[in-house]
PDB file of C-alpha atoms and ligand atoms in Angstrom:
ATOM      1  CA  UNK A   1      -4.351  17.293   0.122  1.00  0.00           C
ATOM      2  CA  UNK A   2      -5.639  14.543  -2.170  1.00  0.00           C
ATOM      3  CA  UNK A   3      -5.948  10.857  -1.330  1.00  0.00           C
ATOM      4  CA  UNK A   4      -5.893   8.093  -3.905  1.00  0.00           C
ATOM      5  CA  UNK A   5      -6.674   4.459  -3.107  1.00  0.00           C
ATOM      6  CA  UNK A   6      -4.980   1.710  -5.097  1.00  0.00           C
ATOM      7  CA  UNK A   7      -6.681  -1.139  -3.105  1.00  0.00           C
ATOM      8  CA  UNK A   8      -5.444  -3.243  -0.152  1.00  0.00           C
ATOM      9  CA  UNK A   9      -3.568  -0.800   2.140  1.00  0.00           C
ATOM     10  CA  UNK A  10      -1.904   1.132  -0.674  1.00  0.00           C
ATOM     11  CA  UNK A  11      -2.604   4.850  -0.920  1.00  0.00           C
ATOM     12  CA  UNK A  12      -1.146   7.939  -2.529  1.00  0.00           C
ATOM     13  CA  UNK A  13      -1.276  11.280  -0.739  1.00  0.00           C
ATOM     14  CA  UNK A  14      -0.614  14.403  -2.785  1.00  0.00           C
ATOM     15  CA  UNK A  15      -0.225  17.611  -0.819  1.00  0.00           C
ATOM     16  CA  UNK A  16      -1.394  20.999  -2.042  1.00  0.00           C
ATOM     17  CA  UNK A  17       2.228  21.898  -2.741  1.00  0.00           C
ATOM     18  CA  UNK A  18       2.609  18.807  -4.951  1.00  0.00           C
ATOM     19  CA  UNK A  19       4.567  16.416  -2.744  1.00  0.00           C
ATOM     20  CA  UNK A  20       3.631  12.808  -3.537  1.00  0.00           C
ATOM     21  CA  UNK A  21       3.675  10.298  -0.687  1.00  0.00           C
ATOM     22  CA  UNK A  22       2.916   6.620  -1.200  1.00  0.00           C
ATOM     23  CA  UNK A  23       1.819   4.461   1.723  1.00  0.00           C
ATOM     24  CA  UNK A  24       2.430   0.682   1.558  1.00  0.00           C
ATOM     25  CA  UNK A  25       2.658   0.567  -2.270  1.00  0.00           C
ATOM     26  CA  UNK A  26       1.698  -3.037  -3.012  1.00  0.00           C
ATOM     27  CA  UNK A  27       0.830  -2.748  -6.708  1.00  0.00           C
ATOM     28  CA  UNK A  28       2.415  -5.241  -9.138  1.00  0.00           C
ATOM     29  CA  UNK A  29       1.667  -8.339  -7.066  1.00  0.00           C
ATOM     30  CA  UNK A  30      -1.705  -6.990  -6.005  1.00  0.00           C
ATOM     31  CA  UNK A  31      -4.495  -8.604  -8.024  1.00  0.00           C
ATOM     32  CA  UNK A  32      -6.930  -5.768  -7.237  1.00  0.00           C
ATOM     33  CA  UNK A  33      -4.811  -2.684  -7.981  1.00  0.00           C
ATOM     34  CA  UNK A  34      -5.594  -1.032 -11.344  1.00  0.00           C
ATOM     35  CA  UNK A  35      -2.355   0.949 -10.984  1.00  0.00           C
ATOM     36  CA  UNK A  36       1.073  -0.667 -11.291  1.00  0.00           C
ATOM     37  CA  UNK A  37       4.525   0.444 -10.180  1.00  0.00           C
ATOM     38  CA  UNK A  38       5.392   1.882 -13.609  1.00  0.00           C
ATOM     39  CA  UNK A  39       2.422   4.251 -13.277  1.00  0.00           C
ATOM     40  CA  UNK A  40       3.514   5.964 -10.065  1.00  0.00           C
ATOM     41  CA  UNK A  41       6.243   8.302  -8.833  1.00  0.00           C
ATOM     42  CA  UNK A  42       6.936   9.324  -5.284  1.00  0.00           C
ATOM     43  CA  UNK A  43       8.848  11.846  -3.230  1.00  0.00           C
ATOM     44  CA  UNK A  44       8.340   9.774  -0.081  1.00  0.00           C
ATOM     45  CA  UNK A  45       7.208   6.225   0.677  1.00  0.00           C
ATOM     46  CA  UNK A  46       5.825   5.566   4.135  1.00  0.00           C
ATOM     47  CA  UNK A  47       5.894   1.916   5.232  1.00  0.00           C
ATOM     48  CA  UNK A  48       3.838   0.568   8.131  1.00  0.00           C
ATOM     49  CA  UNK A  49       5.668  -2.771   8.222  1.00  0.00           C
ATOM     50  CA  UNK A  50       7.791  -5.170   6.159  1.00  0.00           C
ATOM     51  CA  UNK A  51       5.214  -7.751   5.013  1.00  0.00           C
ATOM     52  CA  UNK A  52       5.206  -8.247   1.257  1.00  0.00           C
ATOM     53  CA  UNK A  53       1.698  -6.888   0.823  1.00  0.00           C
ATOM     54  CA  UNK A  54       2.893  -3.555   2.282  1.00  0.00           C
ATOM     55  CA  UNK A  55       6.551  -3.329   1.273  1.00  0.00           C
ATOM     56  CA  UNK A  56       5.233  -4.181  -2.189  1.00  0.00           C
ATOM     57  CA  UNK A  57       7.087  -2.344  -4.973  1.00  0.00           C
ATOM     58  CA  UNK A  58       8.911   0.039  -2.655  1.00  0.00           C
ATOM     59  CA  UNK A  59      12.393  -0.821  -3.950  1.00  0.00           C
ATOM     60  CA  UNK A  60      11.515  -0.377  -7.613  1.00  0.00           C
ATOM     61  CA  UNK A  61       9.508   2.815  -7.155  1.00  0.00           C
ATOM     62  CA  UNK A  62      11.992   4.411  -4.763  1.00  0.00           C
ATOM     63  CA  UNK A  63      14.943   3.684  -7.056  1.00  0.00           C
ATOM     64  CA  UNK A  64      13.169   5.106 -10.109  1.00  0.00           C
ATOM     65  CA  UNK A  65      11.832   8.175  -8.276  1.00  0.00           C
ATOM     66  CA  UNK A  66      14.747   8.687  -5.861  1.00  0.00           C
ATOM     67  CA  UNK A  67      12.118   8.677  -3.109  1.00  0.00           C
ATOM     68  CA  UNK A  68      12.883   8.746   0.603  1.00  0.00           C
ATOM     69  CA  UNK A  69      11.552   5.871   2.704  1.00  0.00           C
ATOM     70  CA  UNK A  70       9.972   6.793   6.029  1.00  0.00           C
ATOM     71  CA  UNK A  71       9.724   3.840   8.394  1.00  0.00           C
ATOM     72  CA  UNK A  72      10.622   2.589  11.859  1.00  0.00           C
ATOM     73  CA  UNK A  73      14.339   2.185  12.429  1.00  0.00           C
ATOM     74  CA  UNK A  74      14.843  -1.497  11.577  1.00  0.00           C
ATOM     75  CA  UNK A  75      12.761  -1.338   8.415  1.00  0.00           C
ATOM     76  CA  UNK A  76      14.331   1.956   7.341  1.00  0.00           C
ATOM     77  CA  UNK A  77      17.793   0.436   7.846  1.00  0.00           C
ATOM     78  CA  UNK A  78      16.794  -2.587   5.766  1.00  0.00           C
ATOM     79  CA  UNK A  79      15.756  -0.333   2.861  1.00  0.00           C
ATOM     80  CA  UNK A  80      18.915   1.768   3.248  1.00  0.00           C
ATOM     81  CA  UNK A  81      21.048  -1.397   3.176  1.00  0.00           C
ATOM     82  CA  UNK A  82      19.452  -2.073  -0.216  1.00  0.00           C
ATOM     83  CA  UNK A  83      20.524   1.320  -1.522  1.00  0.00           C
ATOM     84  CA  UNK A  84      17.475   3.472  -0.774  1.00  0.00           C
ATOM     85  CA  UNK A  85      17.317   6.841   0.964  1.00  0.00           C
ATOM     86  CA  UNK A  86      15.656   6.434   4.318  1.00  0.00           C
ATOM     87  CA  UNK A  87      14.481   8.555   7.197  1.00  0.00           C
ATOM     88  CA  UNK A  88      14.542   6.417  10.328  1.00  0.00           C
ATOM     89  CA  UNK A  89      11.851   6.977  12.933  1.00  0.00           C
ATOM     90  CA  UNK A  90      10.148   4.917  15.617  1.00  0.00           C
ATOM     91  CA  UNK A  91       6.875   4.439  17.409  1.00  0.00           C
ATOM     92  CA  UNK A  92       5.773   7.459  19.397  1.00  0.00           C
ATOM     93  CA  UNK A  93       8.092   9.741  17.468  1.00  0.00           C
ATOM     94  CA  UNK A  94       6.991  12.490  15.119  1.00  0.00           C
ATOM     95  CA  UNK A  95       8.993  14.562  12.649  1.00  0.00           C
ATOM     96  CA  UNK A  96       8.184  17.671  10.656  1.00  0.00           C
ATOM     97  CA  UNK A  97       9.017  16.999   7.003  1.00  0.00           C
ATOM     98  CA  UNK A  98       8.827  19.666   4.292  1.00  0.00           C
ATOM     99  CA  UNK A  99       5.317  18.448   3.407  1.00  0.00           C
ATOM    100  CA  UNK A 100       3.950  18.039   6.952  1.00  0.00           C
ATOM    101  CA  UNK A 101       4.244  15.921  10.059  1.00  0.00           C
ATOM    102  CA  UNK A 102       4.556  12.150  10.334  1.00  0.00           C
ATOM    103  CA  UNK A 103       4.150  10.293  13.622  1.00  0.00           C
ATOM    104  CA  UNK A 104       4.318   6.544  14.103  1.00  0.00           C
ATOM    105  CA  UNK A 105       1.859   4.774  16.397  1.00  0.00           C
ATOM    106  CA  UNK A 106       1.639   1.228  17.698  1.00  0.00           C
ATOM    107  CA  UNK A 107       0.117  -1.653  15.770  1.00  0.00           C
ATOM    108  CA  UNK A 108      -0.369  -5.230  16.948  1.00  0.00           C
ATOM    109  CA  UNK A 109       0.982  -7.377  14.144  1.00  0.00           C
ATOM    110  CA  UNK A 110       4.298  -8.751  12.777  1.00  0.00           C
ATOM    111  CA  UNK A 111       6.942  -7.330  10.482  1.00  0.00           C
ATOM    112  CA  UNK A 112       9.168  -9.805   8.667  1.00  0.00           C
ATOM    113  CA  UNK A 113      10.148  -8.943   5.099  1.00  0.00           C
ATOM    114  CA  UNK A 114       9.575 -11.449   2.263  1.00  0.00           C
ATOM    115  CA  UNK A 115      13.326 -12.253   2.383  1.00  0.00           C
ATOM    116  CA  UNK A 116      13.167 -12.792   6.155  1.00  0.00           C
ATOM    117  CA  UNK A 117      14.599  -9.525   7.461  1.00  0.00           C
ATOM    118  CA  UNK A 118      13.112  -8.357  10.731  1.00  0.00           C
ATOM    119  CA  UNK A 119      11.397  -5.040  10.115  1.00  0.00           C
ATOM    120  CA  UNK A 120      11.158  -3.902  13.728  1.00  0.00           C
ATOM    121  CA  UNK A 121       7.797  -3.273  15.303  1.00  0.00           C
ATOM    122  CA  UNK A 122       4.854  -2.869  12.948  1.00  0.00           C
ATOM    123  CA  UNK A 123       3.279   0.564  13.067  1.00  0.00           C
ATOM    124  CA  UNK A 124       0.403   2.793  12.211  1.00  0.00           C
ATOM    125  CA  UNK A 125       1.015   6.331  11.066  1.00  0.00           C
ATOM    126  CA  UNK A 126      -0.460   9.791  11.529  1.00  0.00           C
ATOM    127  CA  UNK A 127       0.148  12.174   8.645  1.00  0.00           C
ATOM    128  CA  UNK A 128      -0.706  15.837   9.092  1.00  0.00           C
ATOM    129  CA  UNK A 129      -0.516  18.104   6.067  1.00  0.00           C
ATOM    130  CA  UNK A 130      -2.576  20.981   4.682  1.00  0.00           C
ATOM    131  CA  UNK A 131      -4.462  21.232   8.010  1.00  0.00           C
ATOM    132  CA  UNK A 132      -5.808  17.675   7.836  1.00  0.00           C
ATOM    133  CA  UNK A 133      -4.786  14.613   9.819  1.00  0.00           C
ATOM    134  CA  UNK A 134      -4.903  11.186   8.291  1.00  0.00           C
ATOM    135  CA  UNK A 135      -4.425   8.007  10.338  1.00  0.00           C
ATOM    136  CA  UNK A 136      -3.361   4.860   8.483  1.00  0.00           C
ATOM    137  CA  UNK A 137      -3.636   2.013  10.985  1.00  0.00           C
ATOM    138  CA  UNK A 138      -1.344  -0.371   9.098  1.00  0.00           C
ATOM    139  CA  UNK A 139      -2.145  -4.009   9.836  1.00  0.00           C
ATOM    140  CA  UNK A 140      -3.375  -4.347  13.385  1.00  0.00           C
ATOM    141  CA  UNK A 141      -5.803  -5.876  15.767  1.00  0.00           C
ATOM    142  CA  UNK A 142      -8.000  -3.578  17.806  1.00  0.00           C
ATOM    143  CA  UNK A 143      -6.254  -1.913  20.751  1.00  0.00           C
ATOM    144  CA  UNK A 144      -7.489   0.319  23.540  1.00  0.00           C
ATOM    145  CA  UNK A 145      -4.717   2.892  22.962  1.00  0.00           C
ATOM    146  CA  UNK A 146      -6.655   4.001  19.887  1.00  0.00           C
ATOM    147  CA  UNK A 147      -8.621   6.015  22.446  1.00  0.00           C
ATOM    148  CA  UNK A 148      -5.437   7.880  23.355  1.00  0.00           C
ATOM    149  CA  UNK A 149      -4.583   8.439  19.694  1.00  0.00           C
ATOM    150  CA  UNK A 150      -8.073   9.882  19.231  1.00  0.00           C
ATOM    151  CA  UNK A 151      -7.847  12.037  22.347  1.00  0.00           C
ATOM    152  CA  UNK A 152      -4.529  13.568  21.349  1.00  0.00           C
ATOM    153  CA  UNK A 153      -5.201  14.014  17.643  1.00  0.00           C
ATOM    154  CA  UNK A 154      -8.194  15.340  15.767  1.00  0.00           C
ATOM    155  CA  UNK A 155      -8.386  12.606  13.134  1.00  0.00           C
ATOM    156  CA  UNK A 156     -10.097  13.794   9.971  1.00  0.00           C
ATOM    157  CA  UNK A 157      -9.682  10.518   8.075  1.00  0.00           C
ATOM    158  CA  UNK A 158      -9.014   7.051   9.493  1.00  0.00           C
ATOM    159  CA  UNK A 159      -7.901   4.307   7.108  1.00  0.00           C
ATOM    160  CA  UNK A 160      -8.748   1.039   8.846  1.00  0.00           C
ATOM    161  CA  UNK A 161      -8.285  -2.630   7.934  1.00  0.00           C
ATOM    162  CA  UNK A 162     -11.566  -4.579   7.928  1.00  0.00           C
ATOM    163  CA  UNK A 163     -10.566  -7.869   6.252  1.00  0.00           C
ATOM    164  CA  UNK A 164     -10.316  -9.979   9.413  1.00  0.00           C
ATOM    165  CA  UNK A 165      -8.007 -13.029   9.616  1.00  0.00           C
ATOM    166  CA  UNK A 166      -4.741 -10.967   9.731  1.00  0.00           C
ATOM    167  CA  UNK A 167      -6.214  -7.743  11.153  1.00  0.00           C
ATOM    168  CA  UNK A 168      -9.358  -6.269  12.615  1.00  0.00           C
ATOM    169  CA  UNK A 169     -12.586  -7.457  11.049  1.00  0.00           C
ATOM    170  CA  UNK A 170     -15.601  -5.217  10.481  1.00  0.00           C
ATOM    171  CA  UNK A 171     -16.897  -5.091  14.055  1.00  0.00           C
ATOM    172  CA  UNK A 172     -13.482  -4.437  15.592  1.00  0.00           C
ATOM    173  CA  UNK A 173     -12.839  -1.722  12.992  1.00  0.00           C
ATOM    174  CA  UNK A 174     -16.168  -0.093  13.897  1.00  0.00           C
ATOM    175  CA  UNK A 175     -15.049  -0.112  17.544  1.00  0.00           C
ATOM    176  CA  UNK A 176     -11.793   1.482  16.367  1.00  0.00           C
ATOM    177  CA  UNK A 177     -13.778   4.323  14.792  1.00  0.00           C
ATOM    178  CA  UNK A 178     -15.459   4.868  18.151  1.00  0.00           C
ATOM    179  CA  UNK A 179     -12.102   4.841  20.001  1.00  0.00           C
ATOM    180  CA  UNK A 180     -10.409   7.130  17.481  1.00  0.00           C
ATOM    181  CA  UNK A 181     -13.401   9.473  17.194  1.00  0.00           C
ATOM    182  CA  UNK A 182     -12.488   9.805  13.527  1.00  0.00           C
ATOM    183  CA  UNK A 183     -14.663  12.099  11.422  1.00  0.00           C
ATOM    184  CA  UNK A 184     -14.533   9.971   8.283  1.00  0.00           C
ATOM    185  CA  UNK A 185     -13.453   6.344   8.094  1.00  0.00           C
ATOM    186  CA  UNK A 186     -12.233   4.555   5.003  1.00  0.00           C
ATOM    187  CA  UNK A 187     -12.050   0.737   4.964  1.00  0.00           C
ATOM    188  CA  UNK A 188      -8.931  -0.991   3.597  1.00  0.00           C
ATOM    189  CA  UNK A 189      -7.171  -4.387   3.564  1.00  0.00           C
ATOM    190  CA  UNK A 190     -10.186  -6.369   2.328  1.00  0.00           C
ATOM    191  CA  UNK A 191     -11.147  -8.448  -0.731  1.00  0.00           C
ATOM    192  CA  UNK A 192      -7.585  -8.576  -2.056  1.00  0.00           C
ATOM    193  CA  UNK A 193      -7.449 -12.305  -1.379  1.00  0.00           C
ATOM    194  CA  UNK A 194     -10.243 -14.803  -0.548  1.00  0.00           C
ATOM    195  CA  UNK A 195      -9.093 -15.082   3.078  1.00  0.00           C
ATOM    196  CA  UNK A 196      -9.779 -11.370   3.724  1.00  0.00           C
ATOM    197  CA  UNK A 197     -13.166 -11.090   2.090  1.00  0.00           C
ATOM    198  CA  UNK A 198     -15.273  -8.523   3.925  1.00  0.00           C
ATOM    199  CA  UNK A 199     -18.120  -6.153   3.203  1.00  0.00           C
ATOM    200  CA  UNK A 200     -17.177  -2.457   3.093  1.00  0.00           C
ATOM    201  CA  UNK A 201     -20.900  -1.681   2.930  1.00  0.00           C
ATOM    202  CA  UNK A 202     -21.456  -3.454   6.251  1.00  0.00           C
ATOM    203  CA  UNK A 203     -18.603  -1.400   7.740  1.00  0.00           C
ATOM    204  CA  UNK A 204     -20.032   1.841   6.319  1.00  0.00           C
ATOM    205  CA  UNK A 205     -23.524   1.097   7.634  1.00  0.00           C
ATOM    206  CA  UNK A 206     -22.224   0.286  11.121  1.00  0.00           C
ATOM    207  CA  UNK A 207     -20.059   3.437  11.175  1.00  0.00           C
ATOM    208  CA  UNK A 208     -23.045   5.534  10.117  1.00  0.00           C
ATOM    209  CA  UNK A 209     -25.089   3.952  12.909  1.00  0.00           C
ATOM    210  CA  UNK A 210     -22.539   5.551  15.265  1.00  0.00           C
ATOM    211  CA  UNK A 211     -23.328   8.943  13.729  1.00  0.00           C
ATOM    212  CA  UNK A 212     -19.991   9.028  11.875  1.00  0.00           C
ATOM    213  CA  UNK A 213     -19.191   9.144   8.187  1.00  0.00           C
ATOM    214  CA  UNK A 214     -17.537   6.523   6.040  1.00  0.00           C
ATOM    215  CA  UNK A 215     -16.366   6.608   2.459  1.00  0.00           C
ATOM    216  CA  UNK A 216     -15.752   3.452   0.433  1.00  0.00           C
ATOM    217  CA  UNK A 217     -13.082   4.256  -2.120  1.00  0.00           C
ATOM    218  CA  UNK A 218     -13.109   2.498  -5.473  1.00  0.00           C
ATOM    219  CA  UNK A 219      -9.810   0.994  -6.580  1.00  0.00           C
ATOM    220  CA  UNK A 220      -7.917   3.805  -8.294  1.00  0.00           C
ATOM    221  CA  UNK A 221     -10.256   6.543  -7.040  1.00  0.00           C
ATOM    222  CA  UNK A 222      -8.849   9.863  -5.826  1.00  0.00           C
ATOM    223  CA  UNK A 223     -10.647  12.281  -3.520  1.00  0.00           C
ATOM    224  CA  UNK A 224      -9.949  15.727  -2.144  1.00  0.00           C
ATOM    225  CA  UNK A 225      -9.597  15.751   1.625  1.00  0.00           C
TER     226      UNK A 225
HETATM  227 NI1  LIG B   1       0.951  -7.486   7.500  1.00  0.00          NI
HETATM  228 MN1  LIG B   2      -1.233  -6.930   5.266  1.00  0.00          MN
END
């Protein structure tokens, strides 16, 4: 499995068998993403919630690629009502797709679309493919149930917001690493806008002080997991 970071909370996962999954593809309106919607294709788009900086270019990309949206019920229905293919799920539920398993987890946040459609509960997501498990926390504050997520899943990579203001800041995200017992943590949702300025180096140093690893991905960078 390969993981590419576009900036903000937008990632691309490519499985060994070649399935391309985008997570929260906020590209064209994202001042920090070097990649725009015309540059990507997807088989699946996983959405954590309906906010514009996560829904992003989902409609355009999904229409052009004939991608399937994977989201909680209300958000999946909203995309389907706009003509997209959707696989409806909900928090606590997992499903085995052709590429691997997706399970939605809780997130403490909101989920109203830019055109004021209620997107259901916001979520985080566990993606297991090619023998690795990736946890994308979505937008969330710190919550104690991360301990349970970490107890029940061996998390190889945790993608965690550190930008503060709307989500966890650095210190809460470091506590999340401890709760999740994640092997490698990758900071996200920072420095896109002035209000979420944060230091990924401070996060990395504090994670390493816990005896854990952290990788700071450059915008556009792709790594092998
Ligand atoms: Ni949000
Ligand atoms: Mn956000």
